[in-house]
mmCIF file of N, CA and C in Angstrom:
data_model
loop_
_atom_site.group_PDB
_atom_site.id
_atom_site.type_symbol
_atom_site.label_atom_id
_atom_site.label_comp_id
_atom_site.label_asym_id
_atom_site.label_seq_id
_atom_site.Cartn_x
_atom_site.Cartn_y
_atom_site.Cartn_z
ATOM 1 N N ILE S 1 -17.103 -0.652 -13.486
ATOM 2 C CA ILE S 1 -16.363 0.572 -13.783
ATOM 3 C C ILE S 1 -17.337 1.731 -13.953
ATOM 4 N N LYS S 2 -18.485 1.477 -14.550
ATOM 5 C CA LYS S 2 -19.477 2.527 -14.747
ATOM 6 C C LYS S 2 -19.953 3.094 -13.409
ATOM 7 N N GLU S 3 -20.168 2.221 -12.426
ATOM 8 C CA GLU S 3 -20.592 2.674 -11.094
ATOM 9 C C GLU S 3 -19.530 3.553 -10.456
ATOM 10 N N MET S 4 -18.253 3.182 -10.641
ATOM 11 C CA MET S 4 -17.164 3.971 -10.094
ATOM 12 C C MET S 4 -17.132 5.354 -10.741
ATOM 13 N N GLU S 5 -17.289 5.405 -12.058
ATOM 14 C CA GLU S 5 -17.287 6.694 -12.754
ATOM 15 C C GLU S 5 -18.399 7.591 -12.232
ATOM 16 N N GLU S 6 -19.587 7.029 -12.035
ATOM 17 C CA GLU S 6 -20.718 7.797 -11.512
ATOM 18 C C GLU S 6 -20.437 8.284 -10.101
ATOM 19 N N ALA S 7 -19.847 7.423 -9.271
ATOM 20 C CA ALA S 7 -19.528 7.806 -7.892
ATOM 21 C C ALA S 7 -18.512 8.942 -7.862
ATOM 22 N N ILE S 8 -17.517 8.875 -8.729
ATOM 23 C CA ILE S 8 -16.505 9.933 -8.787
ATOM 24 C C ILE S 8 -17.139 11.244 -9.219
ATOM 25 N N LYS S 9 -18.048 11.200 -10.189
ATOM 26 C CA LYS S 9 -18.744 12.414 -10.623
ATOM 27 C C LYS S 9 -19.564 13.008 -9.486
ATOM 28 N N CYS S 10 -20.227 12.155 -8.711
ATOM 29 C CA CYS S 10 -21.042 12.631 -7.586
ATOM 30 C C CYS S 10 -20.195 13.284 -6.494
ATOM 31 N N MET S 11 -18.927 12.900 -6.432
ATOM 32 C CA MET S 11 -18.037 13.438 -5.392
ATOM 33 C C MET S 11 -17.075 14.479 -5.951
ATOM 34 N N SER S 12 -17.398 15.052 -7.074
ATOM 35 C CA SER S 12 -16.476 15.986 -7.726
ATOM 36 C C SER S 12 -16.177 17.223 -6.880
ATOM 37 N N ASP S 13 -17.011 17.517 -5.893
ATOM 38 C CA ASP S 13 -16.764 18.666 -5.022
ATOM 39 C C ASP S 13 -15.845 18.326 -3.848
ATOM 40 N N CYS S 14 -15.436 17.067 -3.706
ATOM 41 C CA CYS S 14 -14.569 16.633 -2.617
ATOM 42 C C CYS S 14 -13.105 16.935 -2.936
ATOM 43 N N ASP S 15 -12.347 17.264 -1.908
ATOM 44 C CA ASP S 15 -10.912 17.493 -2.077
ATOM 45 C C ASP S 15 -10.163 16.190 -2.329
ATOM 46 N N VAL S 16 -10.591 15.129 -1.661
ATOM 47 C CA VAL S 16 -9.914 13.837 -1.753
ATOM 48 C C VAL S 16 -10.961 12.740 -1.895
ATOM 49 N N ILE S 17 -10.718 11.838 -2.810
ATOM 50 C CA ILE S 17 -11.551 10.648 -2.968
ATOM 51 C C ILE S 17 -10.617 9.450 -2.870
ATOM 52 N N LEU S 18 -10.892 8.569 -1.923
ATOM 53 C CA LEU S 18 -10.095 7.355 -1.768
ATOM 54 C C LEU S 18 -10.845 6.188 -2.384
ATOM 55 N N ILE S 19 -10.174 5.429 -3.210
ATOM 56 C CA ILE S 19 -10.775 4.255 -3.847
ATOM 57 C C ILE S 19 -9.991 3.038 -3.380
ATOM 58 N N ASP S 20 -10.672 2.142 -2.703
ATOM 59 C CA ASP S 20 -10.057 0.912 -2.214
ATOM 60 C C ASP S 20 -10.553 -0.229 -3.084
ATOM 61 N N THR S 21 -9.649 -0.925 -3.709
ATOM 62 C CA THR S 21 -10.043 -2.038 -4.578
ATOM 63 C C THR S 21 -10.003 -3.340 -3.784
ATOM 64 N N THR S 22 -10.691 -4.336 -4.276
ATOM 65 C CA THR S 22 -10.632 -5.650 -3.651
ATOM 66 C C THR S 22 -9.257 -6.255 -3.878
ATOM 67 N N GLY S 23 -8.867 -7.125 -2.962
ATOM 68 C CA GLY S 23 -7.581 -7.782 -3.096
ATOM 69 C C GLY S 23 -7.538 -8.665 -4.329
ATOM 70 N N ARG S 24 -6.408 -8.669 -4.973
ATOM 71 C CA ARG S 24 -6.218 -9.494 -6.159
ATOM 72 C C ARG S 24 -4.868 -10.178 -6.046
ATOM 73 N N SER S 25 -4.775 -11.363 -6.600
ATOM 74 C CA SER S 25 -3.522 -12.103 -6.573
ATOM 75 C C SER S 25 -2.515 -11.470 -7.527
ATOM 76 N N SER S 26 -1.322 -11.238 -7.029
ATOM 77 C CA SER S 26 -0.269 -10.677 -7.885
ATOM 78 C C SER S 26 0.186 -11.676 -8.934
ATOM 79 N N LYS S 27 -0.210 -12.938 -8.779
ATOM 80 C CA LYS S 27 0.169 -13.985 -9.742
ATOM 81 C C LYS S 27 -0.870 -14.158 -10.848
ATOM 82 N N ASN S 28 -2.023 -13.506 -10.714
ATOM 83 C CA ASN S 28 -3.099 -13.670 -11.686
ATOM 84 C C ASN S 28 -3.059 -12.499 -12.675
ATOM 85 N N THR S 29 -2.505 -12.732 -13.852
ATOM 86 C CA THR S 29 -2.322 -11.651 -14.821
ATOM 87 C C THR S 29 -3.652 -11.062 -15.298
ATOM 88 N N MET S 30 -4.698 -11.876 -15.347
ATOM 89 C CA MET S 30 -6.013 -11.373 -15.751
ATOM 90 C C MET S 30 -6.530 -10.367 -14.723
ATOM 91 N N GLN S 31 -6.406 -10.699 -13.447
ATOM 92 C CA GLN S 31 -6.860 -9.787 -12.398
ATOM 93 C C GLN S 31 -6.034 -8.507 -12.380
ATOM 94 N N ILE S 32 -4.743 -8.622 -12.618
ATOM 95 C CA ILE S 32 -3.875 -7.436 -12.661
ATOM 96 C C ILE S 32 -4.265 -6.561 -13.854
ATOM 97 N N SER S 33 -4.580 -7.158 -14.987
ATOM 98 C CA SER S 33 -5.023 -6.396 -16.158
ATOM 99 C C SER S 33 -6.332 -5.671 -15.883
ATOM 100 N N GLU S 34 -7.263 -6.345 -15.197
ATOM 101 C CA GLU S 34 -8.532 -5.712 -14.830
ATOM 102 C C GLU S 34 -8.288 -4.535 -13.893
ATOM 103 N N LEU S 35 -7.375 -4.711 -12.939
ATOM 104 C CA LEU S 35 -7.057 -3.636 -12.009
ATOM 105 C C LEU S 35 -6.414 -2.463 -12.744
ATOM 106 N N ARG S 36 -5.533 -2.747 -13.689
ATOM 107 C CA ARG S 36 -4.902 -1.686 -14.481
ATOM 108 C C ARG S 36 -5.959 -0.883 -15.239
ATOM 109 N N ALA S 37 -6.936 -1.576 -15.841
ATOM 110 C CA ALA S 37 -8.016 -0.899 -16.570
ATOM 111 C C ALA S 37 -8.842 -0.039 -15.617
ATOM 112 N N PHE S 38 -9.094 -0.551 -14.437
ATOM 113 C CA PHE S 38 -9.846 0.180 -13.419
ATOM 114 C C PHE S 38 -9.104 1.467 -13.034
ATOM 115 N N ILE S 39 -7.807 1.352 -12.802
ATOM 116 C CA ILE S 39 -6.989 2.510 -12.418
ATOM 117 C C ILE S 39 -6.959 3.537 -13.552
ATOM 118 N N GLU S 40 -6.776 3.074 -14.774
ATOM 119 C CA GLU S 40 -6.740 3.997 -15.919
ATOM 120 C C GLU S 40 -8.054 4.751 -16.052
ATOM 121 N N LYS S 41 -9.161 4.068 -15.805
ATOM 122 C CA LYS S 41 -10.478 4.700 -15.921
ATOM 123 C C LYS S 41 -10.699 5.723 -14.801
ATOM 124 N N ALA S 42 -10.200 5.427 -13.616
ATOM 125 C CA ALA S 42 -10.375 6.325 -12.465
ATOM 126 C C ALA S 42 -9.513 7.579 -12.573
ATOM 127 N N GLU S 43 -8.417 7.504 -13.322
ATOM 128 C CA GLU S 43 -7.478 8.615 -13.488
ATOM 129 C C GLU S 43 -7.051 9.227 -12.162
ATOM 130 N N PRO S 44 -6.500 8.422 -11.246
ATOM 131 C CA PRO S 44 -6.110 8.954 -9.932
ATOM 132 C C PRO S 44 -4.865 9.821 -10.002
ATOM 133 N N ASP S 45 -4.739 10.710 -9.021
ATOM 134 C CA ASP S 45 -3.520 11.504 -8.897
ATOM 135 C C ASP S 45 -2.376 10.640 -8.371
ATOM 136 N N TYR S 46 -2.699 9.703 -7.475
ATOM 137 C CA TYR S 46 -1.710 8.812 -6.878
ATOM 138 C C TYR S 46 -2.283 7.413 -6.751
ATOM 139 N N VAL S 47 -1.412 6.435 -6.902
ATOM 140 C CA VAL S 47 -1.767 5.040 -6.666
ATOM 141 C C VAL S 47 -0.832 4.532 -5.571
ATOM 142 N N ASN S 48 -1.416 4.003 -4.507
ATOM 143 C CA ASN S 48 -0.642 3.466 -3.399
ATOM 144 C C ASN S 48 -0.669 1.956 -3.419
ATOM 145 N N MET S 49 0.470 1.337 -3.243
ATOM 146 C CA MET S 49 0.582 -0.107 -3.074
ATOM 147 C C MET S 49 0.489 -0.390 -1.583
ATOM 148 N N VAL S 50 -0.431 -1.239 -1.195
ATOM 149 C CA VAL S 50 -0.616 -1.565 0.219
ATOM 150 C C VAL S 50 -0.104 -2.976 0.455
ATOM 151 N N ILE S 51 0.800 -3.118 1.431
ATOM 152 C CA ILE S 51 1.378 -4.425 1.736
ATOM 153 C C ILE S 51 1.595 -4.543 3.242
ATOM 154 N N SER S 52 1.368 -5.727 3.759
ATOM 155 C CA SER S 52 1.449 -5.982 5.191
ATOM 156 C C SER S 52 2.895 -6.154 5.646
ATOM 157 N N ALA S 53 3.187 -5.644 6.830
ATOM 158 C CA ALA S 53 4.505 -5.831 7.444
ATOM 159 C C ALA S 53 4.733 -7.287 7.822
ATOM 160 N N THR S 54 3.683 -8.077 7.842
ATOM 161 C CA THR S 54 3.813 -9.496 8.205
ATOM 162 C C THR S 54 4.082 -10.381 6.991
ATOM 163 N N THR S 55 4.211 -9.800 5.812
ATOM 164 C CA THR S 55 4.448 -10.561 4.591
ATOM 165 C C THR S 55 5.871 -11.116 4.577
ATOM 166 N N LYS S 56 6.016 -12.387 4.209
ATOM 167 C CA LYS S 56 7.326 -13.030 4.131
ATOM 168 C C LYS S 56 8.154 -12.403 3.010
ATOM 169 N N ASN S 57 9.477 -12.398 3.187
ATOM 170 C CA ASN S 57 10.383 -11.751 2.235
ATOM 171 C C ASN S 57 10.216 -12.280 0.818
ATOM 172 N N ARG S 58 10.138 -13.572 0.633
ATOM 173 C CA ARG S 58 9.981 -14.130 -0.711
ATOM 174 C C ARG S 58 8.678 -13.641 -1.332
ATOM 175 N N ASP S 59 7.622 -13.552 -0.522
ATOM 176 C CA ASP S 59 6.334 -13.083 -1.031
ATOM 177 C C ASP S 59 6.366 -11.598 -1.350
ATOM 178 N N ILE S 60 7.118 -10.823 -0.573
ATOM 179 C CA ILE S 60 7.262 -9.382 -0.855
ATOM 180 C C ILE S 60 7.784 -9.201 -2.276
ATOM 181 N N LYS S 61 8.822 -9.934 -2.610
ATOM 182 C CA LYS S 61 9.416 -9.836 -3.946
ATOM 183 C C LYS S 61 8.382 -10.179 -5.016
ATOM 184 N N ASN S 62 7.685 -11.286 -4.842
ATOM 185 C CA ASN S 62 6.706 -11.724 -5.839
ATOM 186 C C ASN S 62 5.536 -10.757 -5.964
ATOM 187 N N ILE S 63 5.048 -10.265 -4.844
ATOM 188 C CA ILE S 63 3.916 -9.331 -4.853
ATOM 189 C C ILE S 63 4.296 -8.033 -5.566
ATOM 190 N N LEU S 64 5.420 -7.454 -5.176
ATOM 191 C CA LEU S 64 5.833 -6.184 -5.781
ATOM 192 C C LEU S 64 6.148 -6.348 -7.265
ATOM 193 N N ASN S 65 6.744 -7.471 -7.640
ATOM 194 C CA ASN S 65 6.981 -7.729 -9.070
ATOM 195 C C ASN S 65 5.659 -7.866 -9.816
ATOM 196 N N GLY S 66 4.708 -8.573 -9.226
ATOM 197 C CA GLY S 66 3.420 -8.791 -9.871
ATOM 198 C C GLY S 66 2.634 -7.511 -10.100
ATOM 199 N N TYR S 67 2.748 -6.584 -9.173
ATOM 200 C CA TYR S 67 2.004 -5.323 -9.280
ATOM 201 C C TYR S 67 2.814 -4.197 -9.920
ATOM 202 N N SER S 68 4.056 -4.441 -10.290
ATOM 203 C CA SER S 68 4.915 -3.366 -10.802
ATOM 204 C C SER S 68 4.347 -2.678 -12.039
ATOM 205 N N GLY S 69 3.605 -3.402 -12.856
ATOM 206 C CA GLY S 69 3.038 -2.833 -14.071
ATOM 207 C C GLY S 69 1.930 -1.823 -13.820
ATOM 208 N N LEU S 70 1.481 -1.710 -12.575
ATOM 209 C CA LEU S 70 0.419 -0.750 -12.263
ATOM 210 C C LEU S 70 0.949 0.664 -12.077
ATOM 211 N N GLY S 71 2.251 0.796 -11.934
ATOM 212 C CA GLY S 71 2.836 2.122 -11.805
ATOM 213 C C GLY S 71 2.446 2.830 -10.521
ATOM 214 N N TYR S 72 2.430 2.105 -9.404
ATOM 215 C CA TYR S 72 2.077 2.743 -8.138
ATOM 216 C C TYR S 72 3.139 3.757 -7.745
ATOM 217 N N ASP S 73 2.694 4.798 -7.032
ATOM 218 C CA ASP S 73 3.564 5.919 -6.681
ATOM 219 C C ASP S 73 4.194 5.799 -5.307
ATOM 220 N N ASN S 74 3.453 5.200 -4.383
ATOM 221 C CA ASN S 74 3.858 5.131 -2.981
ATOM 222 C C ASN S 74 3.500 3.775 -2.412
ATOM 223 N N VAL S 75 4.014 3.516 -1.212
ATOM 224 C CA VAL S 75 3.723 2.276 -0.515
ATOM 225 C C VAL S 75 3.122 2.605 0.845
ATOM 226 N N ILE S 76 2.101 1.855 1.203
ATOM 227 C CA ILE S 76 1.533 1.908 2.545
ATOM 228 C C ILE S 76 1.823 0.559 3.179
ATOM 229 N N ILE S 77 2.478 0.561 4.330
ATOM 230 C CA ILE S 77 2.787 -0.682 5.033
ATOM 231 C C ILE S 77 1.816 -0.807 6.206
ATOM 232 N N THR S 78 1.069 -1.901 6.202
ATOM 233 C CA THR S 78 0.044 -2.120 7.225
ATOM 234 C C THR S 78 0.502 -3.155 8.251
ATOM 235 N N LYS S 79 -0.274 -3.231 9.319
ATOM 236 C CA LYS S 79 -0.151 -4.277 10.352
ATOM 237 C C LYS S 79 1.158 -4.246 11.128
ATOM 238 N N LEU S 80 1.730 -3.057 11.328
ATOM 239 C CA LEU S 80 2.929 -2.983 12.158
ATOM 240 C C LEU S 80 2.630 -3.446 13.582
ATOM 241 N N ASP S 81 1.373 -3.356 13.979
ATOM 242 C CA ASP S 81 0.976 -3.787 15.319
ATOM 243 C C ASP S 81 0.878 -5.302 15.446
ATOM 244 N N GLU S 82 0.955 -6.027 14.345
ATOM 245 C CA GLU S 82 0.799 -7.476 14.371
ATOM 246 C C GLU S 82 2.126 -8.218 14.292
ATOM 247 N N THR S 83 3.228 -7.495 14.445
ATOM 248 C CA THR S 83 4.545 -8.127 14.399
ATOM 249 C C THR S 83 5.479 -7.434 15.384
ATOM 250 N N THR S 84 6.538 -8.114 15.760
ATOM 251 C CA THR S 84 7.587 -7.498 16.569
ATOM 252 C C THR S 84 8.914 -7.517 15.826
ATOM 253 N N VAL S 85 8.893 -7.993 14.586
ATOM 254 C CA VAL S 85 10.070 -8.047 13.724
ATOM 255 C C VAL S 85 9.773 -7.173 12.514
ATOM 256 N N TYR S 86 10.585 -6.148 12.311
ATOM 257 C CA TYR S 86 10.248 -5.130 11.323
ATOM 258 C C TYR S 86 11.187 -5.075 10.122
ATOM 259 N N GLY S 87 11.963 -6.133 9.897
ATOM 260 C CA GLY S 87 12.857 -6.162 8.740
ATOM 261 C C GLY S 87 12.112 -6.052 7.423
ATOM 262 N N SER S 88 10.851 -6.452 7.428
ATOM 263 C CA SER S 88 10.069 -6.368 6.194
ATOM 264 C C SER S 88 9.916 -4.912 5.728
ATOM 265 N N ILE S 89 9.957 -3.969 6.649
ATOM 266 C CA ILE S 89 9.872 -2.551 6.259
ATOM 267 C C ILE S 89 11.014 -2.228 5.292
ATOM 268 N N TYR S 90 12.208 -2.642 5.672
ATOM 269 C CA TYR S 90 13.371 -2.409 4.814
ATOM 270 C C TYR S 90 13.219 -3.136 3.486
ATOM 271 N N ASN S 91 12.836 -4.415 3.561
ATOM 272 C CA ASN S 91 12.713 -5.222 2.344
ATOM 273 C C ASN S 91 11.668 -4.646 1.393
ATOM 274 N N ILE S 92 10.553 -4.202 1.932
ATOM 275 C CA ILE S 92 9.496 -3.608 1.102
ATOM 276 C C ILE S 92 10.005 -2.325 0.445
ATOM 277 N N ALA S 93 10.596 -1.441 1.257
ATOM 278 C CA ALA S 93 11.081 -0.158 0.736
ATOM 279 C C ALA S 93 12.161 -0.375 -0.331
ATOM 280 N N LYS S 94 13.071 -1.294 -0.075
ATOM 281 C CA LYS S 94 14.169 -1.561 -1.016
ATOM 282 C C LYS S 94 13.636 -2.139 -2.327
ATOM 283 N N ARG S 95 12.757 -3.126 -2.233
ATOM 284 C CA ARG S 95 12.243 -3.784 -3.446
ATOM 285 C C ARG S 95 11.301 -2.879 -4.237
ATOM 286 N N ALA S 96 10.462 -2.119 -3.538
ATOM 287 C CA ALA S 96 9.505 -1.247 -4.218
ATOM 288 C C ALA S 96 10.196 -0.031 -4.820
ATOM 289 N N ASN S 97 11.231 0.456 -4.138
ATOM 290 C CA ASN S 97 11.935 1.661 -4.567
ATOM 291 C C ASN S 97 10.975 2.838 -4.733
ATOM 292 N N LYS S 98 10.027 2.911 -3.789
ATOM 293 C CA LYS S 98 9.030 3.990 -3.762
ATOM 294 C C LYS S 98 8.953 4.516 -2.340
ATOM 295 N N PRO S 99 8.517 5.741 -2.160
ATOM 296 C CA PRO S 99 8.383 6.285 -0.803
ATOM 297 C C PRO S 99 7.302 5.541 -0.010
ATOM 298 N N ILE S 100 7.545 5.424 1.290
ATOM 299 C CA ILE S 100 6.524 4.892 2.189
ATOM 300 C C ILE S 100 5.694 6.091 2.636
ATOM 301 N N SER S 101 4.450 6.134 2.183
ATOM 302 C CA SER S 101 3.620 7.301 2.475
ATOM 303 C C SER S 101 2.911 7.193 3.824
ATOM 304 N N PHE S 102 2.514 5.973 4.191
ATOM 305 C CA PHE S 102 1.824 5.764 5.456
ATOM 306 C C PHE S 102 2.158 4.385 5.999
ATOM 307 N N VAL S 103 1.989 4.240 7.319
ATOM 308 C CA VAL S 103 2.017 2.935 7.968
ATOM 309 C C VAL S 103 0.769 2.854 8.834
ATOM 310 N N THR S 104 0.324 1.625 9.089
ATOM 311 C CA THR S 104 -0.806 1.475 10.011
ATOM 312 C C THR S 104 -0.356 0.675 11.212
ATOM 313 N N VAL S 105 -0.901 1.066 12.365
ATOM 314 C CA VAL S 105 -0.500 0.467 13.640
ATOM 315 C C VAL S 105 -1.695 -0.041 14.431
ATOM 316 N N GLY S 106 -2.786 -0.326 13.751
ATOM 317 C CA GLY S 106 -3.988 -0.824 14.413
ATOM 318 C C GLY S 106 -5.187 -0.751 13.503
ATOM 319 N N GLN S 107 -6.352 -1.035 14.088
ATOM 320 C CA GLN S 107 -7.602 -1.123 13.326
ATOM 321 C C GLN S 107 -8.403 0.178 13.288
ATOM 322 N N ASN S 108 -8.042 1.145 14.100
ATOM 323 C CA ASN S 108 -8.834 2.370 14.200
ATOM 324 C C ASN S 108 -8.460 3.370 13.110
ATOM 325 N N VAL S 109 -9.457 3.725 12.304
ATOM 326 C CA VAL S 109 -9.260 4.672 11.208
ATOM 327 C C VAL S 109 -9.961 5.973 11.588
ATOM 328 N N PRO S 110 -9.296 7.084 11.486
ATOM 329 C CA PRO S 110 -7.968 7.330 10.921
ATOM 330 C C PRO S 110 -6.846 7.346 11.961
ATOM 331 N N GLU S 111 -7.159 7.132 13.237
ATOM 332 C CA GLU S 111 -6.162 7.294 14.308
ATOM 333 C C GLU S 111 -4.913 6.428 14.135
ATOM 334 N N ASP S 112 -5.079 5.224 13.606
ATOM 335 C CA ASP S 112 -3.955 4.300 13.508
ATOM 336 C C ASP S 112 -3.234 4.352 12.166
ATOM 337 N N ILE S 113 -3.547 5.336 11.350
ATOM 338 C CA ILE S 113 -2.814 5.560 10.100
ATOM 339 C C ILE S 113 -1.822 6.681 10.379
ATOM 340 N N LYS S 114 -0.549 6.394 10.212
ATOM 341 C CA LYS S 114 0.510 7.348 10.567
ATOM 342 C C LYS S 114 1.385 7.677 9.367
ATOM 343 N N ILE S 115 1.867 8.905 9.354
ATOM 344 C CA ILE S 115 2.906 9.289 8.394
ATOM 345 C C ILE S 115 4.226 8.911 9.060
ATOM 346 N N PRO S 116 4.978 8.003 8.454
ATOM 347 C CA PRO S 116 6.177 7.499 9.133
ATOM 348 C C PRO S 116 7.316 8.504 9.126
ATOM 349 N N GLU S 117 8.051 8.510 10.224
ATOM 350 C CA GLU S 117 9.272 9.304 10.296
ATOM 351 C C GLU S 117 10.437 8.370 10.015
ATOM 352 N N LYS S 118 11.376 8.818 9.207
ATOM 353 C CA LYS S 118 12.506 7.972 8.818
ATOM 354 C C LYS S 118 13.247 7.422 10.027
ATOM 355 N N GLU S 119 13.465 8.275 11.032
ATOM 356 C CA GLU S 119 14.213 7.857 12.212
ATOM 357 C C GLU S 119 13.472 6.763 12.978
ATOM 358 N N GLU S 120 12.161 6.880 13.071
ATOM 359 C CA GLU S 120 11.361 5.871 13.769
ATOM 360 C C GLU S 120 11.405 4.541 13.011
ATOM 361 N N LEU S 121 11.256 4.586 11.692
ATOM 362 C CA LEU S 121 11.332 3.360 10.895
ATOM 363 C C LEU S 121 12.699 2.704 11.048
ATOM 364 N N ALA S 122 13.758 3.500 11.071
ATOM 365 C CA ALA S 122 15.107 2.952 11.245
ATOM 366 C C ALA S 122 15.231 2.250 12.598
ATOM 367 N N ARG S 123 14.676 2.836 13.659
ATOM 368 C CA ARG S 123 14.725 2.209 14.988
ATOM 369 C C ARG S 123 13.964 0.879 14.994
ATOM 370 N N PHE S 124 12.830 0.824 14.296
ATOM 371 C CA PHE S 124 12.076 -0.428 14.190
ATOM 372 C C PHE S 124 12.911 -1.482 13.465
ATOM 373 N N ILE S 125 13.458 -1.111 12.309
ATOM 374 C CA ILE S 125 14.230 -2.054 11.491
ATOM 375 C C ILE S 125 15.432 -2.581 12.253
ATOM 376 N N LEU S 126 16.088 -1.708 13.010
ATOM 377 C CA LEU S 126 17.281 -2.113 13.769
ATOM 378 C C LEU S 126 16.938 -2.833 15.065
ATOM 379 N N GLY S 127 15.665 -2.947 15.388
ATOM 380 C CA GLY S 127 15.245 -3.647 16.592
ATOM 381 C C GLY S 127 15.391 -2.831 17.860
ATOM 382 N N GLU S 128 15.589 -1.534 17.716
ATOM 383 C CA GLU S 128 15.743 -0.666 18.865
ATOM 384 C C GLU S 128 14.418 -0.253 19.477
ATOM 385 N N GLU S 129 13.327 -0.458 18.734
ATOM 386 C CA GLU S 129 12.012 -0.024 19.196
ATOM 387 C C GLU S 129 10.959 -0.983 18.640
ATOM 388 N N THR S 130 9.908 -1.207 19.408
ATOM 389 C CA THR S 130 8.767 -1.986 18.942
ATOM 390 C C THR S 130 7.483 -1.259 19.333
ATOM 391 N N LEU S 131 6.395 -1.639 18.699
ATOM 392 C CA LEU S 131 5.101 -1.037 19.026
ATOM 393 C C LEU S 131 4.474 -1.675 20.260
ATOM 394 N N CYS S 132 4.715 -2.965 20.439
ATOM 395 C CA CYS S 132 4.085 -3.705 21.536
ATOM 396 C C CYS S 132 5.097 -4.207 22.523
#
């Protein structure tokens, strides 16, 4: 945490600082508590929950429940390019009850990070459109 605080101070002239944490199990309460302490220390303006479009529905519920105590503001749905079935978009949005701020459609950063349009997401969910 001390290294993070120093890094944030060094970047105080930046408009945006993105902090990516290591993956943690939503079932491990100790790891979630450590992540909560990390977030509180960083004092971010926004916390994004990142979840893959390839995540199974039962796991979506468990993951979002496990991380709910972190108070995330938005959801980023990744790996839309790795599936042709997009019902998870609906399930994630419904269970999280938070705005979807970004989706990713590939490995190239920042080109493959997109701000989703509601109409496009609806076409994916309804099976009217696919990425591949």
